[in-house]
Short mmCIF file of C-alpha atoms and ligand atoms in Angstrom, two decimals:
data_model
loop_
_atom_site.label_atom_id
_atom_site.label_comp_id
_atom_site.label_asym_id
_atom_site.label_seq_id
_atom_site.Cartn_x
_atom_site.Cartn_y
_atom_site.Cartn_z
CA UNK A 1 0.00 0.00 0.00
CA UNK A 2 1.31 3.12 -0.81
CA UNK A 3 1.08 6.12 1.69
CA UNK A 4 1.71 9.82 0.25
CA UNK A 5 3.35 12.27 2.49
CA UNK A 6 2.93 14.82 -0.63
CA UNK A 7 -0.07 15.15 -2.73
CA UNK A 8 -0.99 17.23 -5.56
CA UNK A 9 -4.14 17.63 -6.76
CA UNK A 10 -5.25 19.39 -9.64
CA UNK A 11 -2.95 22.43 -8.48
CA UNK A 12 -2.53 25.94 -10.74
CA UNK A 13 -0.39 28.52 -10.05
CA UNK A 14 -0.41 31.96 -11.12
CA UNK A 15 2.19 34.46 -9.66
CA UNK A 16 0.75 38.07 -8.80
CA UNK A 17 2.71 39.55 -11.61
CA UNK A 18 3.03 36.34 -14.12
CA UNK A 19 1.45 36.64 -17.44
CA UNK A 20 0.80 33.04 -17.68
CA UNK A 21 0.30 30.20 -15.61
CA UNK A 22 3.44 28.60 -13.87
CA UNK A 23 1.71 25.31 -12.90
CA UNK A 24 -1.21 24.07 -14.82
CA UNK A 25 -3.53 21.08 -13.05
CA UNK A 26 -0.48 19.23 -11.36
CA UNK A 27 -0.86 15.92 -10.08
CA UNK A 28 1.32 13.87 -8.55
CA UNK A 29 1.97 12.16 -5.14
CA UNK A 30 5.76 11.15 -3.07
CA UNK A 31 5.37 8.45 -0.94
CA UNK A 32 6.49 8.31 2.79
CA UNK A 33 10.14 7.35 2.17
CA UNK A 34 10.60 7.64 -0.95
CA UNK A 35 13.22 9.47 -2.88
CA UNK A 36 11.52 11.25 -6.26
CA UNK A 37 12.82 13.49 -8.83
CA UNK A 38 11.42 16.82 -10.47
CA UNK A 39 12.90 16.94 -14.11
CA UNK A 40 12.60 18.77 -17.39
CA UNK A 41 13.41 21.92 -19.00
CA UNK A 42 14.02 24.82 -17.63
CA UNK A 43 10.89 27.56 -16.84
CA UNK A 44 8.70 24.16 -16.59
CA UNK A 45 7.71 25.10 -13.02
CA UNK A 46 10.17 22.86 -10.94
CA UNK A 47 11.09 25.50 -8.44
CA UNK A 48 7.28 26.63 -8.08
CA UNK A 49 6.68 22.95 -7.29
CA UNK A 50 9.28 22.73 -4.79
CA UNK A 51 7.80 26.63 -2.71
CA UNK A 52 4.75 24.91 -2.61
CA UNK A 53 5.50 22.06 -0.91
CA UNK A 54 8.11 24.26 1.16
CA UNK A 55 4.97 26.65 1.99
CA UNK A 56 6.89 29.30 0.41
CA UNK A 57 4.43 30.14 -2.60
CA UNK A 58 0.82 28.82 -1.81
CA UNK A 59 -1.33 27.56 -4.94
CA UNK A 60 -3.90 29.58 -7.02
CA UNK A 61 -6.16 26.16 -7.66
CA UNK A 62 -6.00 23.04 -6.20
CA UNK A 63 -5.40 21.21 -3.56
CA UNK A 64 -2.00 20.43 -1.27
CA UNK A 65 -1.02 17.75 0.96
CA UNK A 66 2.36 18.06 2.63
CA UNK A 67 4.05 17.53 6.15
CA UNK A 68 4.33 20.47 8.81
CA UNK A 69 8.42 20.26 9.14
CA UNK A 70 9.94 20.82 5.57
CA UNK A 71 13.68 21.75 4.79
CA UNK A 72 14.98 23.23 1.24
CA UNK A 73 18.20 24.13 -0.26
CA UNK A 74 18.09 26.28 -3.01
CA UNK A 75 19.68 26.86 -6.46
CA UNK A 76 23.46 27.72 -5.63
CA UNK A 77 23.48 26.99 -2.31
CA UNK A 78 22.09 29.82 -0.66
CA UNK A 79 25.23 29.50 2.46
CA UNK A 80 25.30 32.77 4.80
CA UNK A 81 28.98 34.13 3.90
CA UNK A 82 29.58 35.68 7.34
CA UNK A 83 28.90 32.40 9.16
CA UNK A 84 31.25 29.45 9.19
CA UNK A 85 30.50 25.69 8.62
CA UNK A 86 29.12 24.98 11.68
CA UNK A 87 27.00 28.07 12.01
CA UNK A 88 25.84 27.70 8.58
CA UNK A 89 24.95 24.32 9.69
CA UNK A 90 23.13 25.09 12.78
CA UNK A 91 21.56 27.61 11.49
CA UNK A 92 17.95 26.20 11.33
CA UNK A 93 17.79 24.83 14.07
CA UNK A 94 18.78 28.28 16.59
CA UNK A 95 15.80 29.77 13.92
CA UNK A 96 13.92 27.09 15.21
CA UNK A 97 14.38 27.93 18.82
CA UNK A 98 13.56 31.17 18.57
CA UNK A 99 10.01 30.17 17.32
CA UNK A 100 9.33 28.02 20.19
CA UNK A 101 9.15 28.87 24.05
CA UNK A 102 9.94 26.51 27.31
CA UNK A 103 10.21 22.43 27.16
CA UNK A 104 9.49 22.72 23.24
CA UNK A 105 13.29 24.39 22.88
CA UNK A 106 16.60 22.21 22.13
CA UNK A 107 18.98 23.05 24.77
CA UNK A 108 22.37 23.96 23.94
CA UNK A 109 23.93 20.63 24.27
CA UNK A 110 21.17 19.13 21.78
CA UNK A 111 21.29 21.63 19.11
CA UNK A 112 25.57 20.95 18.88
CA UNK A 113 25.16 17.21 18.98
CA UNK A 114 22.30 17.67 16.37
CA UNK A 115 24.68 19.83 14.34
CA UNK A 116 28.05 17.54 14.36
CA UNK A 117 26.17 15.10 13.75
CA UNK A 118 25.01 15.88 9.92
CA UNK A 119 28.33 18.14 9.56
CA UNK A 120 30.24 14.68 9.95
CA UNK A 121 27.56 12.57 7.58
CA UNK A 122 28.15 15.08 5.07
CA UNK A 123 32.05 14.60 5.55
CA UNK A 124 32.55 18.44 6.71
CA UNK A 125 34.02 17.57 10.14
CA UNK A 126 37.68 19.02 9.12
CA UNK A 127 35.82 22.14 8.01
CA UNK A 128 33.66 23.78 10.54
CA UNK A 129 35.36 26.74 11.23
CA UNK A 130 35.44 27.85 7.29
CA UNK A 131 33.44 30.03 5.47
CA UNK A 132 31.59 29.22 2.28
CA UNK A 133 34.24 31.49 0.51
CA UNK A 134 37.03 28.96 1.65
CA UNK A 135 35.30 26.04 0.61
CA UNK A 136 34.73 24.22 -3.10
CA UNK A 137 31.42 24.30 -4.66
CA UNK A 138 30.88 20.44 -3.67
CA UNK A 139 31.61 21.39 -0.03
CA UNK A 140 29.11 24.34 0.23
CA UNK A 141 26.58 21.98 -1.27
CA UNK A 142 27.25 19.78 1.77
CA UNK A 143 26.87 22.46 4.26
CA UNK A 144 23.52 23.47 2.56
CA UNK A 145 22.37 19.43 3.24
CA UNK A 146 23.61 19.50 6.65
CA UNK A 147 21.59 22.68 7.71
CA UNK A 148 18.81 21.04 5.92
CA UNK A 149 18.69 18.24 7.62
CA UNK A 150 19.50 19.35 10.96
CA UNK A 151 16.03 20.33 11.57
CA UNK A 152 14.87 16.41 10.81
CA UNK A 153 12.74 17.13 8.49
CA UNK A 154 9.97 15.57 7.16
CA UNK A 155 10.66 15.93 3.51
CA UNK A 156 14.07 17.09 2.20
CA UNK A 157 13.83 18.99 -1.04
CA UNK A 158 16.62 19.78 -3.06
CA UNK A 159 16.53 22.19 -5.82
CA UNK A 160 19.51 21.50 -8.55
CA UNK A 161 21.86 20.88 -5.43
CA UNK A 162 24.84 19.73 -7.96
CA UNK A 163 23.92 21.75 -11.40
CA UNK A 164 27.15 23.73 -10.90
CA UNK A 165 29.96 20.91 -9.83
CA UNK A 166 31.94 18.85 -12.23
CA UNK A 167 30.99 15.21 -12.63
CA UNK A 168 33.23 13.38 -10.28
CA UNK A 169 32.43 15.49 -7.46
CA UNK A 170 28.89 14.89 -8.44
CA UNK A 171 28.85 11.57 -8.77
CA UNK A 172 29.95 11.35 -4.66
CA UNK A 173 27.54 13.86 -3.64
CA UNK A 174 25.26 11.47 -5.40
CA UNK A 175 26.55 8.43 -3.66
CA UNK A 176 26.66 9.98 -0.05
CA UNK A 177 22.56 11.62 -0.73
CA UNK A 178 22.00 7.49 -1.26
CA UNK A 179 23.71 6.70 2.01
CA UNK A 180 21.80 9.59 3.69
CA UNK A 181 18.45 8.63 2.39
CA UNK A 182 19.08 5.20 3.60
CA UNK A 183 20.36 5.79 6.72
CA UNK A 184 17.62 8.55 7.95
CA UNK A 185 14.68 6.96 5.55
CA UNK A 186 13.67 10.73 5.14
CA UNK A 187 11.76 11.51 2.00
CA UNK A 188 13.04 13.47 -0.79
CA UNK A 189 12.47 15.49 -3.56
CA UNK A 190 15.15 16.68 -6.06
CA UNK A 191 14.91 18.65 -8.53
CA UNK A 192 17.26 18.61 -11.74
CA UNK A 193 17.33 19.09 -15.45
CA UNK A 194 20.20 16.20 -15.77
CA UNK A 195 18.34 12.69 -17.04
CA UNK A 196 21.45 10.93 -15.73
CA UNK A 197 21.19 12.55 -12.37
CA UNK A 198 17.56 11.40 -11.84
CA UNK A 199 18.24 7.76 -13.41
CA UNK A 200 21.02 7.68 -10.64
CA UNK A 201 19.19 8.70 -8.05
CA UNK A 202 15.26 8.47 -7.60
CA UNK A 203 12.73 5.77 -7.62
CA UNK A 204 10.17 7.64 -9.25
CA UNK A 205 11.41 10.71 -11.63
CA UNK A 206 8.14 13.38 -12.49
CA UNK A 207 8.33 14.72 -16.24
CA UNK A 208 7.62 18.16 -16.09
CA UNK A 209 6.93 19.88 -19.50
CA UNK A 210 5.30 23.23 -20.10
CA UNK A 211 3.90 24.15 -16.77
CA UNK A 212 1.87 20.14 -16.57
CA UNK A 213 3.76 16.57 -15.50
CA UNK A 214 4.49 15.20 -18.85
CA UNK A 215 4.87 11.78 -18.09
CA UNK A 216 5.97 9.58 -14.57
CA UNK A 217 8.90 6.83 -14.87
CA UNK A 218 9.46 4.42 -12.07
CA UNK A 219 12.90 3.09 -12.08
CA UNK A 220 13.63 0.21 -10.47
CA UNK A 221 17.55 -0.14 -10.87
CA UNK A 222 19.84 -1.45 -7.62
CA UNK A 223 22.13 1.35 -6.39
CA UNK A 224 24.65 2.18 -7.72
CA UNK A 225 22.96 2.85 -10.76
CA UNK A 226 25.61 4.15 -12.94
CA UNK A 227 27.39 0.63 -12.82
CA UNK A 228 24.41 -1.51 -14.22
CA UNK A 229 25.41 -0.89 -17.58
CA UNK A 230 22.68 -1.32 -20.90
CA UNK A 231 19.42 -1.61 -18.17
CA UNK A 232 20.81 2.22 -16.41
CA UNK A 233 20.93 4.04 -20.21
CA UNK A 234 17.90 2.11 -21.44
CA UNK A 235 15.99 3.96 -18.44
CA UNK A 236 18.05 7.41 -19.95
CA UNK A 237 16.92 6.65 -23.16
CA UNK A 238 13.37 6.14 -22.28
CA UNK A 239 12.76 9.12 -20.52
CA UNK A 240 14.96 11.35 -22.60
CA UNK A 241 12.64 10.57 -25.67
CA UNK A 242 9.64 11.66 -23.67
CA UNK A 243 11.75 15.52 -22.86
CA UNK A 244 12.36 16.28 -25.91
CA UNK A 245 9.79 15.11 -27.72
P1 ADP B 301 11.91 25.85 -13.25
O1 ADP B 301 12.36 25.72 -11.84
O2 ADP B 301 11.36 24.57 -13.83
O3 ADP B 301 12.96 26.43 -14.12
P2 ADP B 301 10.13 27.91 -12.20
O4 ADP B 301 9.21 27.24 -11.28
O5 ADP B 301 11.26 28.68 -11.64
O6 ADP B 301 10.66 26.85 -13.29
O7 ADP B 301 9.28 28.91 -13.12
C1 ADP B 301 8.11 28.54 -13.81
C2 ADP B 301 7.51 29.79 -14.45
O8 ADP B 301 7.07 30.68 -13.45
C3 ADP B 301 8.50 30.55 -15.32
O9 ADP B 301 7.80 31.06 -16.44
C4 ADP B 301 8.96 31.67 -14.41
O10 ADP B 301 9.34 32.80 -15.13
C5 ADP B 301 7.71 31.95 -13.57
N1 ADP B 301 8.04 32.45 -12.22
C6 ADP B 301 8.82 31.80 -11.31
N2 ADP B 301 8.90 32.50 -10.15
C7 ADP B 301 8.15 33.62 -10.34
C8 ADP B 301 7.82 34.75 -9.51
N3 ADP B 301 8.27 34.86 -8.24
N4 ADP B 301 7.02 35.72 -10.05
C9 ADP B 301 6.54 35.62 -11.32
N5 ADP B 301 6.81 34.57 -12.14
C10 ADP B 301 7.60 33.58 -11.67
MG1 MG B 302 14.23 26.07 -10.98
#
């Protein structure tokens, strides 16, 4: 039995100043768990997907269903220059505090533990004390994870986290986000425009083509996908006829 911890029905957007619809009668659904992908060309309305479920843009039509406790990195990282590693890191959850009053509040102790704790499962525990201009584009994608996930999230959603790194340091971010997914069973949502990426990564990978899902591949593939040969570029093939056809 399946069990959706995001579901979208029949869901329109149009922004306040947008001459045309950004999202068109979207339906789809991510099960508890699961790891799904967002993909197609650019302008298609992945990001608008993504601030919806976040709560950061809220639907013109349509209905939503989505957890209360959602983290997002965004396009390029989005790391506060003037904090280091671990501040970066623990950013969300001191924002969190400040929200909540008495018993409800981490103490100190928690919120470090909580911290170190994703800094070191993203491999960043040499780096704490550096800023994002000291680090490489792989490592500020790591910090960006971390402070996602520090809040424990219910869904982790990840727009384009590795659009901007080469392909070997890539291809580890993609085997660590495995590891991660497996060892917290959180769900997730990426987004990319890469058909390779989402063949490596997600069970389910959402077509999205002119503002409307386009199509929805399951892939069944054992991890790691990139090694299973002729079956991993049949699934690239399949889905890369339906984008640009
Ligand atoms: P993608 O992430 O797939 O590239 P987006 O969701 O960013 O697509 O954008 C979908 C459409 O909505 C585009 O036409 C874009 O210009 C428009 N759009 C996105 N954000 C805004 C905004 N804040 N205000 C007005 N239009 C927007
Ligand atoms: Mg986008």
């Amino acid at each position: 039995m399946s069990n959706p911890i995001i579901e979208f029905k029949n869901v329109s957007k149009i922004y306040a100043d947008g001459k045309d619809a950004a999202l068109s009668d979207i339906n789809f659904t991510v099960d508890q768990g699961e790891f799904a992908c967002l993909i197609g060309p650019s302008g298609g309305g992945k990001t608008t997907i993504l601030k919806i479920i976040a709560g950061l843009e809220k639907a013109t039509t349509g209905e939503v269903k989505k957890p209360a406790i959602i983290a997002m990195t965004f396009q390029g990282g989005a790391l506060f220059p003037w904090l280091n590693v671990y501040e970066n890191a623990s950013f969300g959850l001191n924002a969190r505090n400040r929200l909540l009053n008495g018993e409800e509040k981490y103490s100190e102790h928690k919120i470090k533990t909580e911290t170190l704790n994703y800094v070191k499962m993203m491999g960043l525990e040499d780096f704490i004390n550096k800023y994002p201009a000291e680090l490489s584009g792989g490592q500020r994608q790591r910090v960006g994870i971390a402070r996602a996930l520090a809040v424990d999230p219910q869904v982790l959603l990840l727009d384009e986290p590795f659009s901007a790194l080469d392909a070997k340091t890539t291809a580890e971010l993609h085997d660590d986000l495995i590891k991660i997914w497996r060892t917290t069973e959180k769900t997730i949502v990426i987004v990319s425009h890469l058909i390779e990426e989402a063949v490596s990564l997600a069970e389910r990978v959402i077509l999205i083509k002119d503002r409307k899902v386009a199509n929805i591949f399951k892939i069944e593939l054992p991890y790691p996908r990139r090694e299973q040969g002729l079956t991993y570029h049949q699934d690239v093939m399949k889905i890369r006829r339906e984008f640009f056809k």
